[in-house]
Coordinates of C-alpha atoms and ligand atoms in Angstrom, one line a residue:
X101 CA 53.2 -198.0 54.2
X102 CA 55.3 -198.3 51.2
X103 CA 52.9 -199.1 49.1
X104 CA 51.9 -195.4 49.5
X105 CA 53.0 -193.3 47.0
X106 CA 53.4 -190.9 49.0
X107 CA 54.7 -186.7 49.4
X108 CA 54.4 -183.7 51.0
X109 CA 51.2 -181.8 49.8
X110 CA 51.2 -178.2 48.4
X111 CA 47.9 -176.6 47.9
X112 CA 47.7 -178.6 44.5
X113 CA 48.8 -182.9 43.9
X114 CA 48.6 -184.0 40.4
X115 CA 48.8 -188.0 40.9
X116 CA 49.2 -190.5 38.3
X117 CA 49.2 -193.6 39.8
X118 CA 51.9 -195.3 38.4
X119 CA 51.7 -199.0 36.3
X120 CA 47.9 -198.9 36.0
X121 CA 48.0 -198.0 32.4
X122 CA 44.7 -195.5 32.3
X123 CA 46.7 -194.3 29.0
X124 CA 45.9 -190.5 30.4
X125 CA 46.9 -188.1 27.6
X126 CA 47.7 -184.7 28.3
X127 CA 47.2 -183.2 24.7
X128 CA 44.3 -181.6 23.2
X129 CA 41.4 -183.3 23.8
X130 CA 42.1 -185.2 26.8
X131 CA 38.6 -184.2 28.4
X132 CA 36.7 -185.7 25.7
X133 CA 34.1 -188.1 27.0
X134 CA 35.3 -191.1 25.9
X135 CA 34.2 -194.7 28.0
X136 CA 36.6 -195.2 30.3
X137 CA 37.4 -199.3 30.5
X138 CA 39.1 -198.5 33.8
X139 CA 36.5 -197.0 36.3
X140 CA 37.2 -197.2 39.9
X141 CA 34.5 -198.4 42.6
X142 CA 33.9 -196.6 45.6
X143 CA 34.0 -199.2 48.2
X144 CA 32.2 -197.7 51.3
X145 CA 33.2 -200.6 54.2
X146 CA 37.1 -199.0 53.6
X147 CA 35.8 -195.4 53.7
X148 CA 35.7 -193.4 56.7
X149 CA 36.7 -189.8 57.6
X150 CA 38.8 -189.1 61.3
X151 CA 39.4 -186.0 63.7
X152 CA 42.1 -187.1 66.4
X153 CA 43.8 -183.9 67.6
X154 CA 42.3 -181.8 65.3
X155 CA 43.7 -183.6 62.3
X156 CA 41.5 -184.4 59.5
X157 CA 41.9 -187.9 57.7
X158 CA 39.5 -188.5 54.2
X159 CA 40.2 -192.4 53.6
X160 CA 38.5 -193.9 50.5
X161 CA 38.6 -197.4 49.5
X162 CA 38.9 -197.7 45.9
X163 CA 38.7 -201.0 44.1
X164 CA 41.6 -200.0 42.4
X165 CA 43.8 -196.6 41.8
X166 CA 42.7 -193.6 39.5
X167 CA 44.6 -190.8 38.8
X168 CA 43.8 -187.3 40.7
X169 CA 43.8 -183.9 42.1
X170 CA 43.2 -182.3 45.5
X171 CA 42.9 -178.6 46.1
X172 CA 40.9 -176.5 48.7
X173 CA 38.4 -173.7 48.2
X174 CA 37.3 -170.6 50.1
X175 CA 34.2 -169.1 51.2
X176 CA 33.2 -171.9 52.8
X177 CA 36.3 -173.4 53.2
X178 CA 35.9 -176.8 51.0
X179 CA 37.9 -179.8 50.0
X180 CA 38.0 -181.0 46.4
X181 CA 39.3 -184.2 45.3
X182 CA 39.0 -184.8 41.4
X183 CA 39.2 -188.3 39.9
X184 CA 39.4 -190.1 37.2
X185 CA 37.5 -191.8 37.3
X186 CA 35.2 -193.3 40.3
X187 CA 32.1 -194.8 40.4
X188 CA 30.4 -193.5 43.8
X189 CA 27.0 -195.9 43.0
X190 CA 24.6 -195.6 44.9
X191 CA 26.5 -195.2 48.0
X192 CA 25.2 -191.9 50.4
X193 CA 28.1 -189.1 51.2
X194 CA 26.2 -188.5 53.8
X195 CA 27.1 -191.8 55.6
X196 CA 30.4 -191.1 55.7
X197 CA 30.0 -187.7 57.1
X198 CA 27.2 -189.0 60.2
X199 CA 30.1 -191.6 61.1
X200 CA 32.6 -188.8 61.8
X201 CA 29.8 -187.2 64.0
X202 CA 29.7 -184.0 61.7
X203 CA 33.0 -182.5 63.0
X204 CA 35.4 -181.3 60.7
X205 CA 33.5 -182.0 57.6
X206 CA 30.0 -180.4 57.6
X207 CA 28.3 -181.7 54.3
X208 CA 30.1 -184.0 51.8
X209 CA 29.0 -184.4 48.2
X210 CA 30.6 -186.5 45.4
X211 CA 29.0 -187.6 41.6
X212 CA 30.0 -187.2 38.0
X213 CA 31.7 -183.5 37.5
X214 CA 32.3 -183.7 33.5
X215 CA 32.4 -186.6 31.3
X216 CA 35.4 -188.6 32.7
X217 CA 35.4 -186.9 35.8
X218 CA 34.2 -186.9 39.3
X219 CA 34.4 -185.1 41.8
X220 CA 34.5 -184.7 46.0
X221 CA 33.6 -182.0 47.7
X222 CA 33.6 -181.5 51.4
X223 CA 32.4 -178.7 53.4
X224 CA 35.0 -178.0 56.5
X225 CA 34.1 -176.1 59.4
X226 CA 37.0 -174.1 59.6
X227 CA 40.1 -173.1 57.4
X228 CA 42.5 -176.3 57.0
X229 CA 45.7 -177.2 55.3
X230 CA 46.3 -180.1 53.3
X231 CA 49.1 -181.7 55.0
X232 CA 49.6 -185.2 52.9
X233 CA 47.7 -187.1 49.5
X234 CA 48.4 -190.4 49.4
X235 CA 46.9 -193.2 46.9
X236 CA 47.7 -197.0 47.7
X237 CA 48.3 -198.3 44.2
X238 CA 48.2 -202.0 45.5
X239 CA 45.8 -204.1 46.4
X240 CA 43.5 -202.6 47.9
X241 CA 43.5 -199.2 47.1
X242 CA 43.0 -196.3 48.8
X243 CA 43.6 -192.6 48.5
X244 CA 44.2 -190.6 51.9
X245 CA 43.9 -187.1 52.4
X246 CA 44.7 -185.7 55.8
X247 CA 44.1 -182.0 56.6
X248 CA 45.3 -179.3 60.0
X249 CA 43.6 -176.9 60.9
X250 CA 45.4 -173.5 59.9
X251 CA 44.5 -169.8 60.5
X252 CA 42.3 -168.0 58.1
X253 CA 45.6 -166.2 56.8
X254 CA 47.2 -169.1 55.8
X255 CA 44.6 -170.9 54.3
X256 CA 43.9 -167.8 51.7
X257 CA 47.5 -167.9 50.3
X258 CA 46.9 -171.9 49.4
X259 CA 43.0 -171.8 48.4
X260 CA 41.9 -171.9 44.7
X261 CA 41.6 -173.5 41.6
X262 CA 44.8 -174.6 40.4
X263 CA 45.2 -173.8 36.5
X264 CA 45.9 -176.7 34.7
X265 CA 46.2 -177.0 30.9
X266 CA 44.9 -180.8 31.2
X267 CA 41.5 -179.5 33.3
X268 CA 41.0 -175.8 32.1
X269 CA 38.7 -176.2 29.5
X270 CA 39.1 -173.5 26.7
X271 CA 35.9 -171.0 27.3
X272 CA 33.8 -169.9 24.9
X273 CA 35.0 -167.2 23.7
X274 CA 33.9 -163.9 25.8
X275 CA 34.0 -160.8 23.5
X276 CA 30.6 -159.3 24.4
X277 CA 29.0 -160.7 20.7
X278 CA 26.4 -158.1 19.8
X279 CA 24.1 -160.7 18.6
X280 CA 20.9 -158.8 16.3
X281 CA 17.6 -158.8 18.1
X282 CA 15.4 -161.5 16.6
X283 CA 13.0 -159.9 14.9
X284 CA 11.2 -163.2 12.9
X285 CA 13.6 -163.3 9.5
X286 CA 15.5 -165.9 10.9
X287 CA 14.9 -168.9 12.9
X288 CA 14.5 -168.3 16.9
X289 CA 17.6 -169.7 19.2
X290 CA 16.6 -171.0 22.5
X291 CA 18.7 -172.8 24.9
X292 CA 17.1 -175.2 27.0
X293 CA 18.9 -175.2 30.6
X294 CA 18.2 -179.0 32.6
X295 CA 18.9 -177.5 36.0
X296 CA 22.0 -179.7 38.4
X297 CA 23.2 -182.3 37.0
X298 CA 26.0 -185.1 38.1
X299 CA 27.3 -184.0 41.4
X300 CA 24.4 -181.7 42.2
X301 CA 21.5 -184.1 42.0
X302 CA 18.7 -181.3 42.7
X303 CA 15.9 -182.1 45.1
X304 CA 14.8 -185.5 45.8
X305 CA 12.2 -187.5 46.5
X306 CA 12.4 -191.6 46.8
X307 CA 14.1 -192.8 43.8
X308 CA 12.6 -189.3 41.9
X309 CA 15.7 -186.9 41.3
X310 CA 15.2 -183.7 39.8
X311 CA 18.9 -183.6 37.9
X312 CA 16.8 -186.7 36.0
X313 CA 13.5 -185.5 35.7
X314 CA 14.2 -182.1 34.1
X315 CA 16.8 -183.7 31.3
X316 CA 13.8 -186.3 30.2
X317 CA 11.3 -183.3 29.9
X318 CA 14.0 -180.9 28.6
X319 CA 14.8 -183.8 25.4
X320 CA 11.6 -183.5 24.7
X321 CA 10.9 -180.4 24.6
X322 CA 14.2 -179.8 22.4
X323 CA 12.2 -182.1 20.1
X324 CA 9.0 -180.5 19.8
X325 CA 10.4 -176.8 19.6
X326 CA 12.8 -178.4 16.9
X327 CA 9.4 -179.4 14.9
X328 CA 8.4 -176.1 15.6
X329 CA 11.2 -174.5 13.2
X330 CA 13.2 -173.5 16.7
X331 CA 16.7 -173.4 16.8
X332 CA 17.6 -175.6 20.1
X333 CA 20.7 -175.4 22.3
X334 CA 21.2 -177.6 25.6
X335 CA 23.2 -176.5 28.2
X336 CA 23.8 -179.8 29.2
X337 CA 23.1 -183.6 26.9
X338 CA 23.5 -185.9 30.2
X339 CA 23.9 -186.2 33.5
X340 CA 26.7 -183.7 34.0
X341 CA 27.6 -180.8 36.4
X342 CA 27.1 -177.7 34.7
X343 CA 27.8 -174.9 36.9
X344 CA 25.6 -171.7 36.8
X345 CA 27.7 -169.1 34.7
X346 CA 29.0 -171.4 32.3
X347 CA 25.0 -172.1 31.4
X348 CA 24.7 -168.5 30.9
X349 CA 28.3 -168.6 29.0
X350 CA 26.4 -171.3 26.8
X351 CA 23.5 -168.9 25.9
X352 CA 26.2 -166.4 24.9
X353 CA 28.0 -168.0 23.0
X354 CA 25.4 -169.2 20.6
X355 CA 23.8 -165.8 20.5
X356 CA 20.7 -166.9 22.3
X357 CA 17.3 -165.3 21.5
X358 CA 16.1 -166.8 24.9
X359 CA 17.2 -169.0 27.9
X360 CA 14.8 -171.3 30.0
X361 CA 16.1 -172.9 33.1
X362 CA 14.1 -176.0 33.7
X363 CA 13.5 -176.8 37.2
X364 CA 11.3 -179.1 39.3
X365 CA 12.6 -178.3 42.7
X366 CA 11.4 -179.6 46.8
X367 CA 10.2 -176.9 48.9
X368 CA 9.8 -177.6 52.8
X369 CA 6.7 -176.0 53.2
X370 CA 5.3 -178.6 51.5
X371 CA 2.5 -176.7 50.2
X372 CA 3.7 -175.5 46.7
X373 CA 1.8 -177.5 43.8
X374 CA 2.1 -176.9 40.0
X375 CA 4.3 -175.1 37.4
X376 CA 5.6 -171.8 38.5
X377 CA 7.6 -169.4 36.1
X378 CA 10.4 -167.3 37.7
X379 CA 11.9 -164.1 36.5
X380 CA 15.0 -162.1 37.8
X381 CA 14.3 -160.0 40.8
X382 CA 17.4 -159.5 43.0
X383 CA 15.3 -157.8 45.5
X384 CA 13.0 -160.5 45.8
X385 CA 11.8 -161.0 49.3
X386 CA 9.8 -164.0 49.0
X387 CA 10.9 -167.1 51.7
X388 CA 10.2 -169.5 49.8
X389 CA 11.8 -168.1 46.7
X390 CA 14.7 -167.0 48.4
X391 CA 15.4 -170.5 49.6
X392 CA 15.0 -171.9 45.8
X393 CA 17.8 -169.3 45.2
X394 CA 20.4 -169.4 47.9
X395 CA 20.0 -173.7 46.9
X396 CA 20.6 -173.5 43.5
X397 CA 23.7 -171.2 44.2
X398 CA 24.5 -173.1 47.2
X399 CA 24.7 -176.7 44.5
X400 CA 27.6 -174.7 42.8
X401 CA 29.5 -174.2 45.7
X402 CA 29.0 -177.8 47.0
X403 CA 30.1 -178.8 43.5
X404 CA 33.2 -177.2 43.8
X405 CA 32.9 -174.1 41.7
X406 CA 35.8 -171.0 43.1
X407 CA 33.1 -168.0 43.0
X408 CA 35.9 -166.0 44.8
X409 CA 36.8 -163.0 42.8
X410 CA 34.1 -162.6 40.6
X411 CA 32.5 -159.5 41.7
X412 CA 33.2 -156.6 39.2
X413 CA 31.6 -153.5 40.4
X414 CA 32.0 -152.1 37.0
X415 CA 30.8 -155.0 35.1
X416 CA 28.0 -155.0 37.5
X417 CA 26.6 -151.3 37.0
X418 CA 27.1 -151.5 33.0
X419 CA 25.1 -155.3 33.4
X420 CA 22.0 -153.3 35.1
X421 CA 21.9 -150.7 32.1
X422 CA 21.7 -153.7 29.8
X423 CA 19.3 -155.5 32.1
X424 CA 16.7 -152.4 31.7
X425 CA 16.2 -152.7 28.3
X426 CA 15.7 -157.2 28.5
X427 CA 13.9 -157.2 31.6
X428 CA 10.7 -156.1 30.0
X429 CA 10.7 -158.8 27.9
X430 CA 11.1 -161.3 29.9
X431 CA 8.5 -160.0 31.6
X432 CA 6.6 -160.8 28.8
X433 CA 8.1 -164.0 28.3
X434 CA 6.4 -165.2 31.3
X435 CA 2.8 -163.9 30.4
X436 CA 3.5 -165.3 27.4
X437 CA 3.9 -169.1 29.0
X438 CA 1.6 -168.3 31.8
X439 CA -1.2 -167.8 29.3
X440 CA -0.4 -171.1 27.0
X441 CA -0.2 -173.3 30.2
X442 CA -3.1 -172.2 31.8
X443 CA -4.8 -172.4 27.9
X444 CA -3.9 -176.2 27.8
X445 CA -5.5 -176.5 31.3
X446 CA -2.2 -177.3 32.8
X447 CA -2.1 -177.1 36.9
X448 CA -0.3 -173.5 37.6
X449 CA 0.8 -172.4 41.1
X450 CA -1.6 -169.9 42.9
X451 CA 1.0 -167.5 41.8
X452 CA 2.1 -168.5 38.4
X453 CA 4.9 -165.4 37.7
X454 CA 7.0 -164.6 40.7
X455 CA 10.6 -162.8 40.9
X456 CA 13.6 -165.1 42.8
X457 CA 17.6 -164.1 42.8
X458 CA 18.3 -166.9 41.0
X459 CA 21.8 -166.2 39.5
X460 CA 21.1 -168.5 36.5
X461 CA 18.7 -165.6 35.2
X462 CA 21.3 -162.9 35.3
X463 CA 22.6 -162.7 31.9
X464 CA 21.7 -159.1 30.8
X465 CA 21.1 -159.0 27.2
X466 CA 18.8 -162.6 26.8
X467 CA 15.7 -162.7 28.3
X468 CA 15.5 -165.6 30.7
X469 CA 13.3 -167.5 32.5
X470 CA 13.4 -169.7 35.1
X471 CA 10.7 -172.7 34.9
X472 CA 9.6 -174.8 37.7
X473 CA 7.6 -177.3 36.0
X474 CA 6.5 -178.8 39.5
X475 CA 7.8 -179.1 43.0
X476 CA 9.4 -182.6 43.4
X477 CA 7.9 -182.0 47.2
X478 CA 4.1 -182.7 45.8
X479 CA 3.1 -186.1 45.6
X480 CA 0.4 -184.9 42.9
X481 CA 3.6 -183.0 40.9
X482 CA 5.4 -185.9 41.1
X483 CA 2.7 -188.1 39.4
X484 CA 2.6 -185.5 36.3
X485 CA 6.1 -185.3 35.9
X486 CA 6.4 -189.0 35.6
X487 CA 3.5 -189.0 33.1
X488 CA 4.7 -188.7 29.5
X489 CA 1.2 -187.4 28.4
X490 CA 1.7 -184.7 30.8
X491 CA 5.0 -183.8 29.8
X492 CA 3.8 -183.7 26.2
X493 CA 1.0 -181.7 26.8
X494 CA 3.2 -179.1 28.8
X495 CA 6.1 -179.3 26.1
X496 CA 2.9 -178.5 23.4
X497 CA 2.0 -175.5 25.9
X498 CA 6.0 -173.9 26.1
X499 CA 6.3 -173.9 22.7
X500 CA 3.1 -171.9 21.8
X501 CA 3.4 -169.7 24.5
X502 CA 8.0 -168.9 23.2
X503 CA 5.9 -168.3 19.9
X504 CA 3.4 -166.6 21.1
X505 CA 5.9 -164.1 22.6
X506 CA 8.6 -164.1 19.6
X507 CA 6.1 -162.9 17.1
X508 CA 5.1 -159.7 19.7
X509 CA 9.0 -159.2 20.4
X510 CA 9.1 -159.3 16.8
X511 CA 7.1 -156.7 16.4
X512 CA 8.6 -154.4 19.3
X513 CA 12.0 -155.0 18.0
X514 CA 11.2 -153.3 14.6
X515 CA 9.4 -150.8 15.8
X516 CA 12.6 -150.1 18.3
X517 CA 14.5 -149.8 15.2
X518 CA 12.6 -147.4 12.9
Ligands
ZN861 ZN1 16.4 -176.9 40.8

């Protein structure tokens, strides 16, 4: 036991593990991505999580000690353990959860969070307290988390995101940037959006992930529109966690002319077969689509992203004004790419342009789209997404039909103006 470095836990532990010389710096640029010569193994045979009494016990075997942070989050009540840095391979979280019998902890994810980081994130099934973080910093090492079960009460006064000068990244910066309408003087910006990433994998099917998939198409796509004369922003270069309104914070900040979430999602039903383009509709009533929605939101919260707080009435009402005036052209946005794939003879779903809540598409000055380029769920979708003729020839079709619709937008724009 006294190899634990061990205390009393407060809603937030900081843990350096002491005498393995990571070299951690807390100064400017500490979250830079550089490699990492120490990376912890996850080491699955010493992992296991317990419920005896009601108490909660997390144990991870680590093949050796990385510094890290716990904290819990509300609405549902999760666990987050930050790291850095650990290598989960190709182990399953969901192992680990099954053993436990599915008490306590409901769902359990874990993957690369931002480069240098990972992250754990389990689902409880109640509010808990975390009552002790402890990392053995011998051989072999281990970090324990135990949790009680508290009352709702009590767990909102120690829930959140702790603020941290070494995490909090600086945001881009948020004065609401009246960016010019593009109106064809200047080259077009679009920012290309790889849906998931790192700890939120997207669906999958076999070996096939769509986190993977989206960020081969999406690189070249970047490269085609690039030839084209566009102007090309990624929301994400690798397999990282992006969450949802920092993607939007990205097409902000660089005073996007347009945003295209790339997806190739799984959908139960099985049935769904070729690309499908999806526009803002918070009224949407669609199953399916709904489904696609609530997941995509439901990634962030799995990820570990506090969404307590950020409803703003006023924000909200002043957003829908905006919205009036870009919805109609990403309406035609969609036509736009409906008409180029379907002119390439690419395989469109029965319903090509359908409305979804997905929050991604929110941002209410840049027309967005949301792009499902197949469904990960079809065998014959999975075939063309692994095909780099495919991808070409749909990467050909995108950028004609963003073209197609900047020129007409163009137009509008100046005619707005006069
Ligand atoms: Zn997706």
């Amino acid at each position: 036991m006294n190899a634990f470095a061990r205390f009393r836990a407060a809603a937030v532990v900081w843990l350096l593990a002491g005498g393995v010389g990571l070299g951690l710096a807390f100064g400017a640029g500490a979250l830079r991505a550089e490699p990492l010569s120490a990376l912890a193994q996850y080491e699955p045979g010493r992992s296991a999580i317990h419920l005896s009494e009601g108490a909660l016990t997390l144990s991870l075997g680590l093949s050796q000690p990385v510094p890290y942070r716990v904290f819990m989050l509300d609405s549902p009540p999760r666990l987050v353990v930050d790291f850095r840095e650990v290598d989960f391979g190709a182990a399953a979280p969901e192992a680990l959860v099954n053993a436990a019998g599915m008490k306590g902890v409901t769902a359990l994810r874990w993957g690369k969070f931002r480069p240098g980081w990972s992250r754990l994130v389990a689902e409880l099934d109640g509010p808990y307290a975390i009552t002790r973080a402890a990392e053995r910093t011998t051989d072999p090492a281990a970090l324990e988390i135990s949790l009680k079960p508290v009352d709702a009460v009590d767990f909102a006064t120690r829930a959140g995101t702790p603020q941290s000068a070494l995490w909090d990244l600086p945001q881009p910066a948020d004065v609401a940037r009246t960016h010019p309408r593009q109106d064809g003087t200047r080259p077009l910006i679009v920012v290309l959006d790889p849906g998931h990433g790192g700890i939120d994998p997207g669906a999958e099917a076999g070996v096939l992930r769509e986190a993977v998939l989206v960020m081969t198409f999406a690189r070249d796509l970047k490269e085609q529109m690039t030839r084209a004369g566009i102007k090309v922003i990624m929301t994400r270069e690798e397999d990282v966690f992006v969450p949802l309104e920092t993607r939007m914070s990205v097409a902000r900040a660089v005073g996007a002319d347009l945003f295209l979430s790339l997806h190739a999602d799984a959908l139960a039903e099985g049935e769904a077969t070729g690309a499908t383009i999806y526009l803002l509709d918070d009224k949407a009533s669609d199953a399916a689509s709904e489904k696609l929605a609530e997941r995509h939101d439901r990634a962030d919260l799995l990820a570990g992203v506090d969404l307590e707080g950020h409803d703003d009435e006023v924000a909200g009402v002043l957003m829908d004004l905006a919205r009036t005036e870009t919805q109609p052209r990403s309406t035609r946005l969609a036509g736009s790419l409906r008409d180029a794939i379907k002119g390439a003879g690419l395989s469109m779903h029965k319903h090509p342009v359908q409305g979804a809540a997905f929050s991604v598409l929110k941002s209410a000055d840049i027309p967005s789209i949301l792009l499902e380029l197949g469904f990960l769920s079809s065998p014959a979708d999975q075939a063309r997404l692994n095909d780099p003729v495919w991808r070409g020839a749909m990467s050909a079709a995108i950028v004609k039909g963003v073209i197609s619709w900047a020129g007409a937008d163009a137009v509008e724009g100046r005619k707005l103006r006069q």
